[in-house]
mmCIF file of C-alpha atoms (C1' of nucleotides) in Angstrom:
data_model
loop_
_atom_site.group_PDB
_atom_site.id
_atom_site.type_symbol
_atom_site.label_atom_id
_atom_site.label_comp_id
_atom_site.label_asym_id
_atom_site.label_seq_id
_atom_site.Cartn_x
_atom_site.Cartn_y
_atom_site.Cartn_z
ATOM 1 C CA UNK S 27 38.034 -143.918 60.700
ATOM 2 C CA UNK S 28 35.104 -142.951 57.813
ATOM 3 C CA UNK S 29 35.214 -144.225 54.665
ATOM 4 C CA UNK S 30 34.895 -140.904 52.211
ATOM 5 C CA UNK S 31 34.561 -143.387 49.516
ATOM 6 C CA UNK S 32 30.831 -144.034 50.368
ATOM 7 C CA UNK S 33 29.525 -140.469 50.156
ATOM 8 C CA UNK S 34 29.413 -140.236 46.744
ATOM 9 C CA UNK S 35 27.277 -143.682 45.992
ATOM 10 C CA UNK S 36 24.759 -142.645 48.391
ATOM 11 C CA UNK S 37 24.315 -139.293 47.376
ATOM 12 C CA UNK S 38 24.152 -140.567 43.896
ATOM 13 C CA UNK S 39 21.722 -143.095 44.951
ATOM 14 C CA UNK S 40 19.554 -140.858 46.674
ATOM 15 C CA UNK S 41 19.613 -138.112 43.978
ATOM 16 C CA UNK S 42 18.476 -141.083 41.471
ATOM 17 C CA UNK S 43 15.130 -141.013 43.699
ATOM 18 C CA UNK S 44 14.584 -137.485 45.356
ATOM 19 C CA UNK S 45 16.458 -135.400 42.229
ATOM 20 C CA UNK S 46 14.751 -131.526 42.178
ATOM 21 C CA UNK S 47 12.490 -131.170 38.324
ATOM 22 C CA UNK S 48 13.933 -128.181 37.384
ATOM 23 C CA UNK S 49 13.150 -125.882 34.043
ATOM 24 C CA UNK S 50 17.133 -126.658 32.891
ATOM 25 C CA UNK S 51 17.110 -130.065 34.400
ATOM 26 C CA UNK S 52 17.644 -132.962 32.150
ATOM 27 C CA UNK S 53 16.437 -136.417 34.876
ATOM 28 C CA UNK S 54 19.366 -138.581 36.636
ATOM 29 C CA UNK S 55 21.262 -140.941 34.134
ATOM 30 C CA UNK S 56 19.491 -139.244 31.042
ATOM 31 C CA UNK S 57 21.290 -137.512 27.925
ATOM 32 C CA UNK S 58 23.893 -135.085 28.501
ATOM 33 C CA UNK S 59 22.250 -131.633 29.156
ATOM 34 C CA UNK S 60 22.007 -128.745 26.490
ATOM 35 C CA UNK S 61 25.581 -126.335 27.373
ATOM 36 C CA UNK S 62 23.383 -123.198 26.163
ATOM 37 C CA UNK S 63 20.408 -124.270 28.570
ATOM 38 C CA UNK S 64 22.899 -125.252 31.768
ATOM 39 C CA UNK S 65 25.288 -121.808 31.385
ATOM 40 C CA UNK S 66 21.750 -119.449 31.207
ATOM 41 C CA UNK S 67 20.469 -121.225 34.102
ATOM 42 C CA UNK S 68 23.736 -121.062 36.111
ATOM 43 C CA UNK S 69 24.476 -117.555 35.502
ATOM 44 C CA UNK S 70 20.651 -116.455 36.459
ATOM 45 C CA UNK S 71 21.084 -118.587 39.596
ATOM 46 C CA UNK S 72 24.252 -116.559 40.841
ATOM 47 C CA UNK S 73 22.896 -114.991 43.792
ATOM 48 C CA UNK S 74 20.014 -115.787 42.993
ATOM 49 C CA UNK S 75 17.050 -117.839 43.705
ATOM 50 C CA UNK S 76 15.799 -121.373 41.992
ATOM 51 C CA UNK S 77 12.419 -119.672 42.520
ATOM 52 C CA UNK S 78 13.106 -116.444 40.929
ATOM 53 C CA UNK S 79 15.152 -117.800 37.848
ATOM 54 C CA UNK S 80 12.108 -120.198 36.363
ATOM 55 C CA UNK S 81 10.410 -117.628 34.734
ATOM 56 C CA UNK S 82 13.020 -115.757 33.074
ATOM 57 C CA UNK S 83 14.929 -119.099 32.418
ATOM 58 C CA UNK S 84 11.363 -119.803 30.376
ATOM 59 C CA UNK S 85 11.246 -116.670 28.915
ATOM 60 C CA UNK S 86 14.901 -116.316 27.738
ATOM 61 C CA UNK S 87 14.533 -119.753 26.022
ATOM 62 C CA UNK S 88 11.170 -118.966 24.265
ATOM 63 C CA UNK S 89 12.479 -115.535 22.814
ATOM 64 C CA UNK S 90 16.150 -116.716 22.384
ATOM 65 C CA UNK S 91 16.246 -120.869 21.972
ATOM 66 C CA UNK S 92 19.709 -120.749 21.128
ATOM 67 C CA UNK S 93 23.327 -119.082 21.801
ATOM 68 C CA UNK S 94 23.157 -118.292 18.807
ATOM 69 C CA UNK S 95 19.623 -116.130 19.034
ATOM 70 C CA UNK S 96 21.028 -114.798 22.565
ATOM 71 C CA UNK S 97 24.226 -113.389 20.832
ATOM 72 C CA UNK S 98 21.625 -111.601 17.899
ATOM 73 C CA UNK S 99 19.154 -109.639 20.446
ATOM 74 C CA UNK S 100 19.879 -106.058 21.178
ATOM 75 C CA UNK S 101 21.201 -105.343 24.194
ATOM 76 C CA UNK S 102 18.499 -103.139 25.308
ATOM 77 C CA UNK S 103 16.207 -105.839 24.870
ATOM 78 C CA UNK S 104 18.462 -108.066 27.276
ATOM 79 C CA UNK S 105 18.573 -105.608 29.810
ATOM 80 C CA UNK S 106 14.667 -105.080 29.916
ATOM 81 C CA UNK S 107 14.004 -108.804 29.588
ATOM 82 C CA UNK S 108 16.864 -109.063 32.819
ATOM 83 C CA UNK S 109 15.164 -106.038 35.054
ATOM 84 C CA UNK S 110 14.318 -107.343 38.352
ATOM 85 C CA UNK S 111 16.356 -110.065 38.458
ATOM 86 C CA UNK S 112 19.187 -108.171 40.102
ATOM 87 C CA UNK S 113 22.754 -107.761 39.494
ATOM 88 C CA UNK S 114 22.896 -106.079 36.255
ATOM 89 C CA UNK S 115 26.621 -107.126 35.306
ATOM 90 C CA UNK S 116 25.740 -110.619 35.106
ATOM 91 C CA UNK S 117 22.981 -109.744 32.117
ATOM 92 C CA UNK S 118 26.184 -107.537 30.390
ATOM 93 C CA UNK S 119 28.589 -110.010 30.459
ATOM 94 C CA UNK S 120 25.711 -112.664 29.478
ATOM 95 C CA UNK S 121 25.376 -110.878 26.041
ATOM 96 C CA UNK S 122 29.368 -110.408 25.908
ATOM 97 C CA UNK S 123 29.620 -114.139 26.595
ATOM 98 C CA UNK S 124 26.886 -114.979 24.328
ATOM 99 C CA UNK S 125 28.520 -112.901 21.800
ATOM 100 C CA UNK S 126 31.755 -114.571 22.203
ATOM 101 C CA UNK S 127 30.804 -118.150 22.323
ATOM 102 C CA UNK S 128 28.532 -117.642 18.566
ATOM 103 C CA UNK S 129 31.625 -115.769 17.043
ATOM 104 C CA UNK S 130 33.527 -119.339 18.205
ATOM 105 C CA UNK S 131 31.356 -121.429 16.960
ATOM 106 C CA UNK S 132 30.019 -123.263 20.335
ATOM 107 C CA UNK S 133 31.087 -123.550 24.058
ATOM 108 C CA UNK S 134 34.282 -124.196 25.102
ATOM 109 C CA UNK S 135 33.956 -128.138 26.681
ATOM 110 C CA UNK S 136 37.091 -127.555 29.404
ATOM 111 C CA UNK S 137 36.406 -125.924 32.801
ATOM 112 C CA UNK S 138 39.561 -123.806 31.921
ATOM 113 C CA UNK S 139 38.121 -122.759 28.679
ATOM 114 C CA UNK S 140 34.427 -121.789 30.306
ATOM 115 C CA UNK S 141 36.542 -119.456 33.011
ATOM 116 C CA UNK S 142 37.758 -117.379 30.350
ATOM 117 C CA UNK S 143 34.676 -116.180 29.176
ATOM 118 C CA UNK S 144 33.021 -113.452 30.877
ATOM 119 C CA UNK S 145 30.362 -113.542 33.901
ATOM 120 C CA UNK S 146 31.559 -117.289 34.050
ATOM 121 C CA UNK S 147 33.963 -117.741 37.115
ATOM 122 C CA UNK S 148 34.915 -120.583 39.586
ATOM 123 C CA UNK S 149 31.561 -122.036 40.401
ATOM 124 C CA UNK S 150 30.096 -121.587 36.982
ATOM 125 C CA UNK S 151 33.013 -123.128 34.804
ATOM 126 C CA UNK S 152 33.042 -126.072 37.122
ATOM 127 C CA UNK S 153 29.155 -126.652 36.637
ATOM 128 C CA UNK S 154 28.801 -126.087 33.136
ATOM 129 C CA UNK S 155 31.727 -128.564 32.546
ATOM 130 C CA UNK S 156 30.276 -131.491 35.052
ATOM 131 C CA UNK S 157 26.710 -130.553 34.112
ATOM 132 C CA UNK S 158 26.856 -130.390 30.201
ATOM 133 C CA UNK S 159 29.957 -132.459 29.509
ATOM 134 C CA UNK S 160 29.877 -134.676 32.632
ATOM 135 C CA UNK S 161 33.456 -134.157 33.417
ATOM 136 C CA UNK S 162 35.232 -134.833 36.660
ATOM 137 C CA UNK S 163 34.790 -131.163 38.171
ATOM 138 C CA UNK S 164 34.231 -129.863 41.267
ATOM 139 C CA UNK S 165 31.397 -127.342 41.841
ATOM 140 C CA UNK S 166 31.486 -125.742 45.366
ATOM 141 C CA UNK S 167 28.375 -123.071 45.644
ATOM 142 C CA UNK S 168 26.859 -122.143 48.875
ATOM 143 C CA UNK S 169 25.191 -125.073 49.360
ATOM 144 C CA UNK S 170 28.427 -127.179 49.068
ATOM 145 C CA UNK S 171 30.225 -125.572 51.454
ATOM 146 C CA UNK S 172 27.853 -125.559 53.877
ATOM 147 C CA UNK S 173 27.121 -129.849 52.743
ATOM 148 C CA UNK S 174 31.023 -130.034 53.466
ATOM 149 C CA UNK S 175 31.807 -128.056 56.388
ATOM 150 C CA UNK S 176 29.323 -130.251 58.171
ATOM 151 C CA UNK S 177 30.372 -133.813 56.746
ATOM 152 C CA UNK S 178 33.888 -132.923 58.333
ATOM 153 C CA UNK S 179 32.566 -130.474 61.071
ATOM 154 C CA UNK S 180 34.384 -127.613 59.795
ATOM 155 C CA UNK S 181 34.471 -124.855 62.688
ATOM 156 C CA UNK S 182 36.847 -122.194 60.588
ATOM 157 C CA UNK S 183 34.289 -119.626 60.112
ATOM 158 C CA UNK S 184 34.239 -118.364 56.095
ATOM 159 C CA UNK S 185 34.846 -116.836 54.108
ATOM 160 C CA UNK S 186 38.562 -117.606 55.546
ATOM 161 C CA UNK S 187 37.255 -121.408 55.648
ATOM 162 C CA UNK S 188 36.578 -121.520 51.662
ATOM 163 C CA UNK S 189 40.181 -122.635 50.205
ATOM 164 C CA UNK S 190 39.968 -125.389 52.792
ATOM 165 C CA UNK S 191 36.236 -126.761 52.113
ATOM 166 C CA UNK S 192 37.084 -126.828 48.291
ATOM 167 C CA UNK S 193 40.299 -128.673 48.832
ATOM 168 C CA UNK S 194 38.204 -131.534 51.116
ATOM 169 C CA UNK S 195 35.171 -131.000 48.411
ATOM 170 C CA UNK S 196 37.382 -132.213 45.445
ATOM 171 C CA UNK S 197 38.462 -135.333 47.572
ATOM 172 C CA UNK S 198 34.768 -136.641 47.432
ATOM 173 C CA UNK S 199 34.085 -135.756 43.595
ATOM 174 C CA UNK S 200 33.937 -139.429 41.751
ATOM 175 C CA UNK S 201 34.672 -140.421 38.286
ATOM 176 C CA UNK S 202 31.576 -142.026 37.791
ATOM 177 C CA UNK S 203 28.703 -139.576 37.113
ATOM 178 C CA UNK S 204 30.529 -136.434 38.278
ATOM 179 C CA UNK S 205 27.585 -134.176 36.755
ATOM 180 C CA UNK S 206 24.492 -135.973 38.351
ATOM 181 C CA UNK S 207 27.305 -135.922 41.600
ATOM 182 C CA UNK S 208 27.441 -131.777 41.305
ATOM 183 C CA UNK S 209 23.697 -131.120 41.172
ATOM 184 C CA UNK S 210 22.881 -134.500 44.192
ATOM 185 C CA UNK S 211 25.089 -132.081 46.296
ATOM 186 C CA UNK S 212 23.614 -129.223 45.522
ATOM 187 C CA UNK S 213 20.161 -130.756 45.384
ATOM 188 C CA UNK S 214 21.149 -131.940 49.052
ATOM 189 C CA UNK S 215 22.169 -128.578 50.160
ATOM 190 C CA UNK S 216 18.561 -126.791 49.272
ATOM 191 C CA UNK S 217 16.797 -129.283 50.357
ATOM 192 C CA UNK S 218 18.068 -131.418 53.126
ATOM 193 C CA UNK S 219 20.787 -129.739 55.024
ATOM 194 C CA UNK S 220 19.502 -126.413 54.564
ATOM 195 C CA UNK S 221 21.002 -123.532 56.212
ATOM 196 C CA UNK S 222 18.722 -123.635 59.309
ATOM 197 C CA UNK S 223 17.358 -126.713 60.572
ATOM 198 C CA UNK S 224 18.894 -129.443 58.289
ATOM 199 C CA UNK S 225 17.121 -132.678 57.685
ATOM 200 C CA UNK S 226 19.660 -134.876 59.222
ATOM 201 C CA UNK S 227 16.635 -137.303 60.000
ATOM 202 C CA UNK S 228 16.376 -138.387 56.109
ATOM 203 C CA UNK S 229 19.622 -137.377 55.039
ATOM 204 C CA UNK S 230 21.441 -140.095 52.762
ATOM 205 C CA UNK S 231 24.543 -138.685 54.210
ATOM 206 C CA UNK S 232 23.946 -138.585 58.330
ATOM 207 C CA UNK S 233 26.630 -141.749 58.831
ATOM 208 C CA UNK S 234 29.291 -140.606 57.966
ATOM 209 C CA UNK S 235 28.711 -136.491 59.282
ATOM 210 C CA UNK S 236 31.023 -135.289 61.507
ATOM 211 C CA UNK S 237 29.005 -132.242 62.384
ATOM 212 C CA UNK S 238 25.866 -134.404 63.106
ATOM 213 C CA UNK S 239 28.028 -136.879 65.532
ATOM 214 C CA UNK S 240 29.247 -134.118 67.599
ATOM 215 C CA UNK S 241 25.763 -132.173 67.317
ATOM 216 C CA UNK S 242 26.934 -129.195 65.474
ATOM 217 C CA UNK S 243 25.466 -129.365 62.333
ATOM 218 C CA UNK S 244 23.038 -126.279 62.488
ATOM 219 C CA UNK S 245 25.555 -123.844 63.418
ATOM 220 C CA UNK S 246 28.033 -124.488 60.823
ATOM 221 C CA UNK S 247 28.836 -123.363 58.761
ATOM 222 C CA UNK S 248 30.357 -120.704 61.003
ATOM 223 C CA UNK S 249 30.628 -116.544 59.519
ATOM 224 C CA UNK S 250 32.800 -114.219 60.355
ATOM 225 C CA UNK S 251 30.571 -111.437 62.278
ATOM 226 C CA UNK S 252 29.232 -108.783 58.832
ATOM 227 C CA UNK S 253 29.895 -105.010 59.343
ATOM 228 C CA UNK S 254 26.917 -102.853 59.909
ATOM 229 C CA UNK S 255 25.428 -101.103 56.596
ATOM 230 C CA UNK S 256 25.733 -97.723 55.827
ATOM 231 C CA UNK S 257 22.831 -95.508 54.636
ATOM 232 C CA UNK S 258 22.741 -93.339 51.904
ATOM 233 C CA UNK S 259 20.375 -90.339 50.950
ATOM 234 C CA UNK S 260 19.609 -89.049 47.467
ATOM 235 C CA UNK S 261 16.844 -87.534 45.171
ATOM 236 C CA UNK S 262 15.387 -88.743 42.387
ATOM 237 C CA UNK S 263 13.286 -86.530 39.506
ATOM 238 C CA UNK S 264 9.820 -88.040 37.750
ATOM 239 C CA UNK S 265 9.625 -85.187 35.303
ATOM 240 C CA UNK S 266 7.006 -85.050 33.429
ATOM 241 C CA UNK S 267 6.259 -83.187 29.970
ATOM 242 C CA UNK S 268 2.440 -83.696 28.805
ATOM 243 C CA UNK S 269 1.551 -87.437 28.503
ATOM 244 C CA UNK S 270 5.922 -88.536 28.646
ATOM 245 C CA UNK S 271 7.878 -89.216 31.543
ATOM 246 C CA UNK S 272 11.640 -88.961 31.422
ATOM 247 C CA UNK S 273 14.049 -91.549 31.934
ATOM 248 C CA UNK S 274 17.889 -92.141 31.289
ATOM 249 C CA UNK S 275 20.235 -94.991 30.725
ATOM 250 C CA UNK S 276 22.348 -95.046 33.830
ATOM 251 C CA UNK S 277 26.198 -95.671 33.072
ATOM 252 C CA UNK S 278 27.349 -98.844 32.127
ATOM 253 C CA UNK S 279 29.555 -99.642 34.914
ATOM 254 C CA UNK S 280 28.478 -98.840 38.628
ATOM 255 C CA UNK S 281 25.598 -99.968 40.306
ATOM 256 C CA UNK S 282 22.824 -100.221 38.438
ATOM 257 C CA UNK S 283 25.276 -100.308 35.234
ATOM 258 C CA UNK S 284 23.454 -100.428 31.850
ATOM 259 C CA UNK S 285 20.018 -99.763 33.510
ATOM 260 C CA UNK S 286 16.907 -97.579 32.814
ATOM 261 C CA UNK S 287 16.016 -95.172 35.344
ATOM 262 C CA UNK S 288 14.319 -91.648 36.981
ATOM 263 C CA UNK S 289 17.136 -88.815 36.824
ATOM 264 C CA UNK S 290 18.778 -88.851 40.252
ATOM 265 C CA UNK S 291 21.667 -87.664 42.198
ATOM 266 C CA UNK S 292 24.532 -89.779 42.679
ATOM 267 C CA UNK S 293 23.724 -91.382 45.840
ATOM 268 C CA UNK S 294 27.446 -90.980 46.895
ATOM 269 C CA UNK S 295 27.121 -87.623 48.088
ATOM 270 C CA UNK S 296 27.841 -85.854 45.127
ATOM 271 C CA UNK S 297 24.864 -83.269 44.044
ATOM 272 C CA UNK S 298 23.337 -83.410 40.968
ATOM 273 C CA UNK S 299 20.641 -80.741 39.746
ATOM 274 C CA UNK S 300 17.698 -81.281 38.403
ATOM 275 C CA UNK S 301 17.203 -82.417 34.947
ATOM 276 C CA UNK S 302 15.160 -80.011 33.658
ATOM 277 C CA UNK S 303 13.432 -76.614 35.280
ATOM 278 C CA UNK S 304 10.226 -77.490 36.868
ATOM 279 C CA UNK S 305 8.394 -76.286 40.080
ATOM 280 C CA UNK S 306 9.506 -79.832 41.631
ATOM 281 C CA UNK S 307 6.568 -80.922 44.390
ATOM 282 C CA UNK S 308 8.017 -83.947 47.069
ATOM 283 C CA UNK S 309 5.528 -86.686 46.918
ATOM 284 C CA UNK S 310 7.153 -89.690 49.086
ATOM 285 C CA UNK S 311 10.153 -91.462 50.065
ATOM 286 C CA UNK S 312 11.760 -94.659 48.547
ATOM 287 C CA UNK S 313 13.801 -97.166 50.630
ATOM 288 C CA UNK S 314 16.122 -99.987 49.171
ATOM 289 C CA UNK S 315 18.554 -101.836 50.479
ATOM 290 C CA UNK S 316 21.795 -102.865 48.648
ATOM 291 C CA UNK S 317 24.437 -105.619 49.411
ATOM 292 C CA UNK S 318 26.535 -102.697 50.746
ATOM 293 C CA UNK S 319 24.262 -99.816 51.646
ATOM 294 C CA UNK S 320 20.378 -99.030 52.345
ATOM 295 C CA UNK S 321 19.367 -95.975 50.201
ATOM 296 C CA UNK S 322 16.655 -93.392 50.892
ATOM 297 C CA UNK S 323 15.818 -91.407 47.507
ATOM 298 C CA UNK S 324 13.035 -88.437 48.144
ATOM 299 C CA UNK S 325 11.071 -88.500 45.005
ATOM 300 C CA UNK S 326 10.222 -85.198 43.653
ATOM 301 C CA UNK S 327 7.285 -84.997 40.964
ATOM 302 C CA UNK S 328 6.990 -82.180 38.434
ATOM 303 C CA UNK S 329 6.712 -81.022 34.773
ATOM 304 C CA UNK S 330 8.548 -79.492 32.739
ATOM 305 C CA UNK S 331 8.716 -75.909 31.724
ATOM 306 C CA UNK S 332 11.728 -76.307 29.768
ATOM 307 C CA UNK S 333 14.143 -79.056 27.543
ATOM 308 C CA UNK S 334 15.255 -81.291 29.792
ATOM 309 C CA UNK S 335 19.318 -81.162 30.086
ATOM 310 C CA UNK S 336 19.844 -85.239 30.273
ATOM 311 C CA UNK S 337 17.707 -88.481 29.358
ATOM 312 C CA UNK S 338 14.809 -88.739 27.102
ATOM 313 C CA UNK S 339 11.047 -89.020 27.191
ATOM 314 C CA UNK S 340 8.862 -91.953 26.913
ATOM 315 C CA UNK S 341 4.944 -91.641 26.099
ATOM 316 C CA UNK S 342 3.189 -92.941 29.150
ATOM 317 C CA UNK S 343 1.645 -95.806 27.079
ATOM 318 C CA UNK S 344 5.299 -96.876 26.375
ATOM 319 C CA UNK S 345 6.081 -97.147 30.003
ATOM 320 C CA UNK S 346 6.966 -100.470 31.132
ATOM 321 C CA UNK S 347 7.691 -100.922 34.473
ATOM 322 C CA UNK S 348 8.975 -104.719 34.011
ATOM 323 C CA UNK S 349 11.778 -103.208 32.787
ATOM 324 C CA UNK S 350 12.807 -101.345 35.282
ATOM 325 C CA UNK S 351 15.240 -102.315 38.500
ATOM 326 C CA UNK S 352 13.483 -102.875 41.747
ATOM 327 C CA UNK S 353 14.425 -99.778 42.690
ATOM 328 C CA UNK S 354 12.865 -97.640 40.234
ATOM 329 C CA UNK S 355 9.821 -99.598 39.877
ATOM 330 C CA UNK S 356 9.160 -98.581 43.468
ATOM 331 C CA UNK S 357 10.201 -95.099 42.255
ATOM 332 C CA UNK S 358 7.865 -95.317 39.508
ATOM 333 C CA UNK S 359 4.858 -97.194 41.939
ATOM 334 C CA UNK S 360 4.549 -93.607 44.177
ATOM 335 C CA UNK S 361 4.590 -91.230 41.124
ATOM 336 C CA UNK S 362 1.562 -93.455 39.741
ATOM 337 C CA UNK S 363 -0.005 -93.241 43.107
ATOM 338 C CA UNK S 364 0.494 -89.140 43.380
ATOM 339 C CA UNK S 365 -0.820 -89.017 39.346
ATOM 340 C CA UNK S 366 -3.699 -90.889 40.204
ATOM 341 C CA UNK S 367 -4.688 -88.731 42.930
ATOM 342 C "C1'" DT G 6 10.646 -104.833 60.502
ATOM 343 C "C1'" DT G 7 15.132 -107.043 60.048
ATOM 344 C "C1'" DC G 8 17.910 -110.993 58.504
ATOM 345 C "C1'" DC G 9 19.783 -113.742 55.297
ATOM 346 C "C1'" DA G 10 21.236 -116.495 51.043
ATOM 347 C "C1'" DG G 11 23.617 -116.383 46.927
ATOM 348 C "C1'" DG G 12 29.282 -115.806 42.645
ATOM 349 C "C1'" DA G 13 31.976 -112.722 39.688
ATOM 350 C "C1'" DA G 14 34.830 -108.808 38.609
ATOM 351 C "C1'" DG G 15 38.312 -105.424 39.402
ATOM 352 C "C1'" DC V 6 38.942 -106.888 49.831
ATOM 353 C "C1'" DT V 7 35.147 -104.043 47.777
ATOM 354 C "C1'" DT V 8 31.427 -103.589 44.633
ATOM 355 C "C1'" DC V 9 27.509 -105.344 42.717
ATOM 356 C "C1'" DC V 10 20.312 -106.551 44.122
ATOM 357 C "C1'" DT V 11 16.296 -109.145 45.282
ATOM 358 C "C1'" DG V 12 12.880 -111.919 47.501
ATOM 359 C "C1'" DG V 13 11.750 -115.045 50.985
ATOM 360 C "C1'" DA V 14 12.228 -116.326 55.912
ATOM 361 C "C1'" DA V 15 12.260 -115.093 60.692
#
DNA sequence: TTCCAGGAAG
DNA sequence: CTTCCTGGAA
């Protein structure tokens, strides 16, 4: 029978030699780690990249250093300084957080008070409290699961398999270190037994991993087979009046929630007219694909001959298109081209 | 071109 | 259980 009680030395040892640097990062066995700096990170890394969070981790903390600053900035600076990064809820409920946590004075130090706040669920109250307080919490992200389903060869496919691999993950969690314990596993997970072909050669943990003893480890963890994706059609309006485009806030909730974008139909089959009379000229196609659905807008290009019945106009020298979602930059990308021409 | 990884809210 | 995006890998 294994011994569970070694996991957690050795993955402690090795993350005191092969820890990731990271932006948010304070080094194995240092000082406790900044709460502000460890909840910004966290909620940018929610479906998200480690590569795609550095720079806007960088640039949050150089424009706002503290909660503090965060909870000050105008949310329509937040939402610009967010565009691209994808999920716009999680930048809404950042500045609600943010908001929250300056009115009290600080972060809440229990995993049970970080939950309460908004954007800041399961995963993210359990890091912030092991991270920044180094309390005796256990974090299960993506690359946990997949780190535990293998150590005990897991074959329950997920997501029905999650309740179990958090129950066996919190038998492993140790007193001792518990914070440098949460980011060694998930340290592990990116970069040893990755999702494809994991490591198992120089993994601290191959003795004692069921999966790798009974030659399984790449296919697990198993998923339930993922419905095929719908597509949707709309059309989307680049009107322009002299040297101004127009734009509009799209609704706070929904997809998209709180964003700036090209008038457009609703995408759900419900017509929308134009925003404004125009002799409207079709210049291209746009294609983007959501969690759910993969949309196809037809971009129409024309100016105005009229006041526009929705959104506003913004000088063409105003423009910024790093403010924009992915999907209307792309929007915005063929209207340059068709100006240009 | 398609496939896939990655948490929270309602 | 459904709704929320993007970029990197295959």
């Amino acid at each position: 029978m294994r011994d569970d009680k070694v996991i957690a030395p050795a993955l402690l040892d090795w993350y005191d030699r092969h820890a990731r640097v990271l932006p948010w990062r304070v080094p194995p066995g240092g000082p406790p780690a900044d709460p502000y700096r460890v909840w910004l990170s966290e909620v940018m890394l929610q479906q998200t990249t480690v590569a795609a969070v550095k720079a806007y981790f960088q640039r949050f903390t150089e424009l706002w250093p503290t909660v503090q600053d965060l909870a000050a900035a105008p949310d329509a600076q937040v939402m610009a300084e967010w565009a691209g990064l994808g999920y716009y809820a999680r930048a809404r409920n950042l500045l609600a957080c943010a908001r929250q946590v300056a009115a009290e004075g600080g972060f809440p130090t229990t995993r049970t008070g970080l939950r309460a706040l908004p954007g800041i669920g399961p995963y993210t109250s359990a890091a912030i409290a092991a991270i920044a307080h180094d309390a005796p919490e256990t974090v299960v992200d993506g690359n946990v699961e997949r780190v535990v389903a293998r150590l005990f060869a897991v074959n329950t496919p997920l997501p029905r398999a999650k309740p179990g691999l958090t129950a066996l993950a919190e038998t492993l969690t140790p007193q001792e270190r518990p914070g440098d314990y949460a980011q060694a596993m998930m340290d592990l997970g990116a970069t040893i037994c990755t999702p494809r072909n994991p490591a198992c050669a120089i993994c601290p943990l191959v003795d004692p991993c069921d999966a790798r003893a009974e030659g399984i480890a790449a296919e697990l963890p198993r998923k339930a087979p993922k419905q095929p994706k719908p597509t949707r059609q709309g059309t989307v309006w680049v009107a322009r009046s002299g040297d101004a485009i127009l734009f509009e806030e799209r609704p706070t909730k929904g997809l998209l929630g709180g964003t700036l974008a090209f008038p457009s139909t609703s995408w759900d089959g419900r017509d929308l007219p134009p925003p404004g009379p125009a002799d409207w000229q079709e210049i291209g196609q746009v294609r983007h694909v959501f969690t759910h659905f993969t949309l196809t807008l037809t971009v129409l290009l024309g100016d105005l001959t009229g006041n526009p019945q929705r959104g506003h106009l913004v000088r063409l020298d105003r423009i910024d298109r790093d403010a924009l979602p992915g999907l209307m930059r792309k929007v915005w990308d063929v209207a340059q081209a068709e100006i240009a021409a």
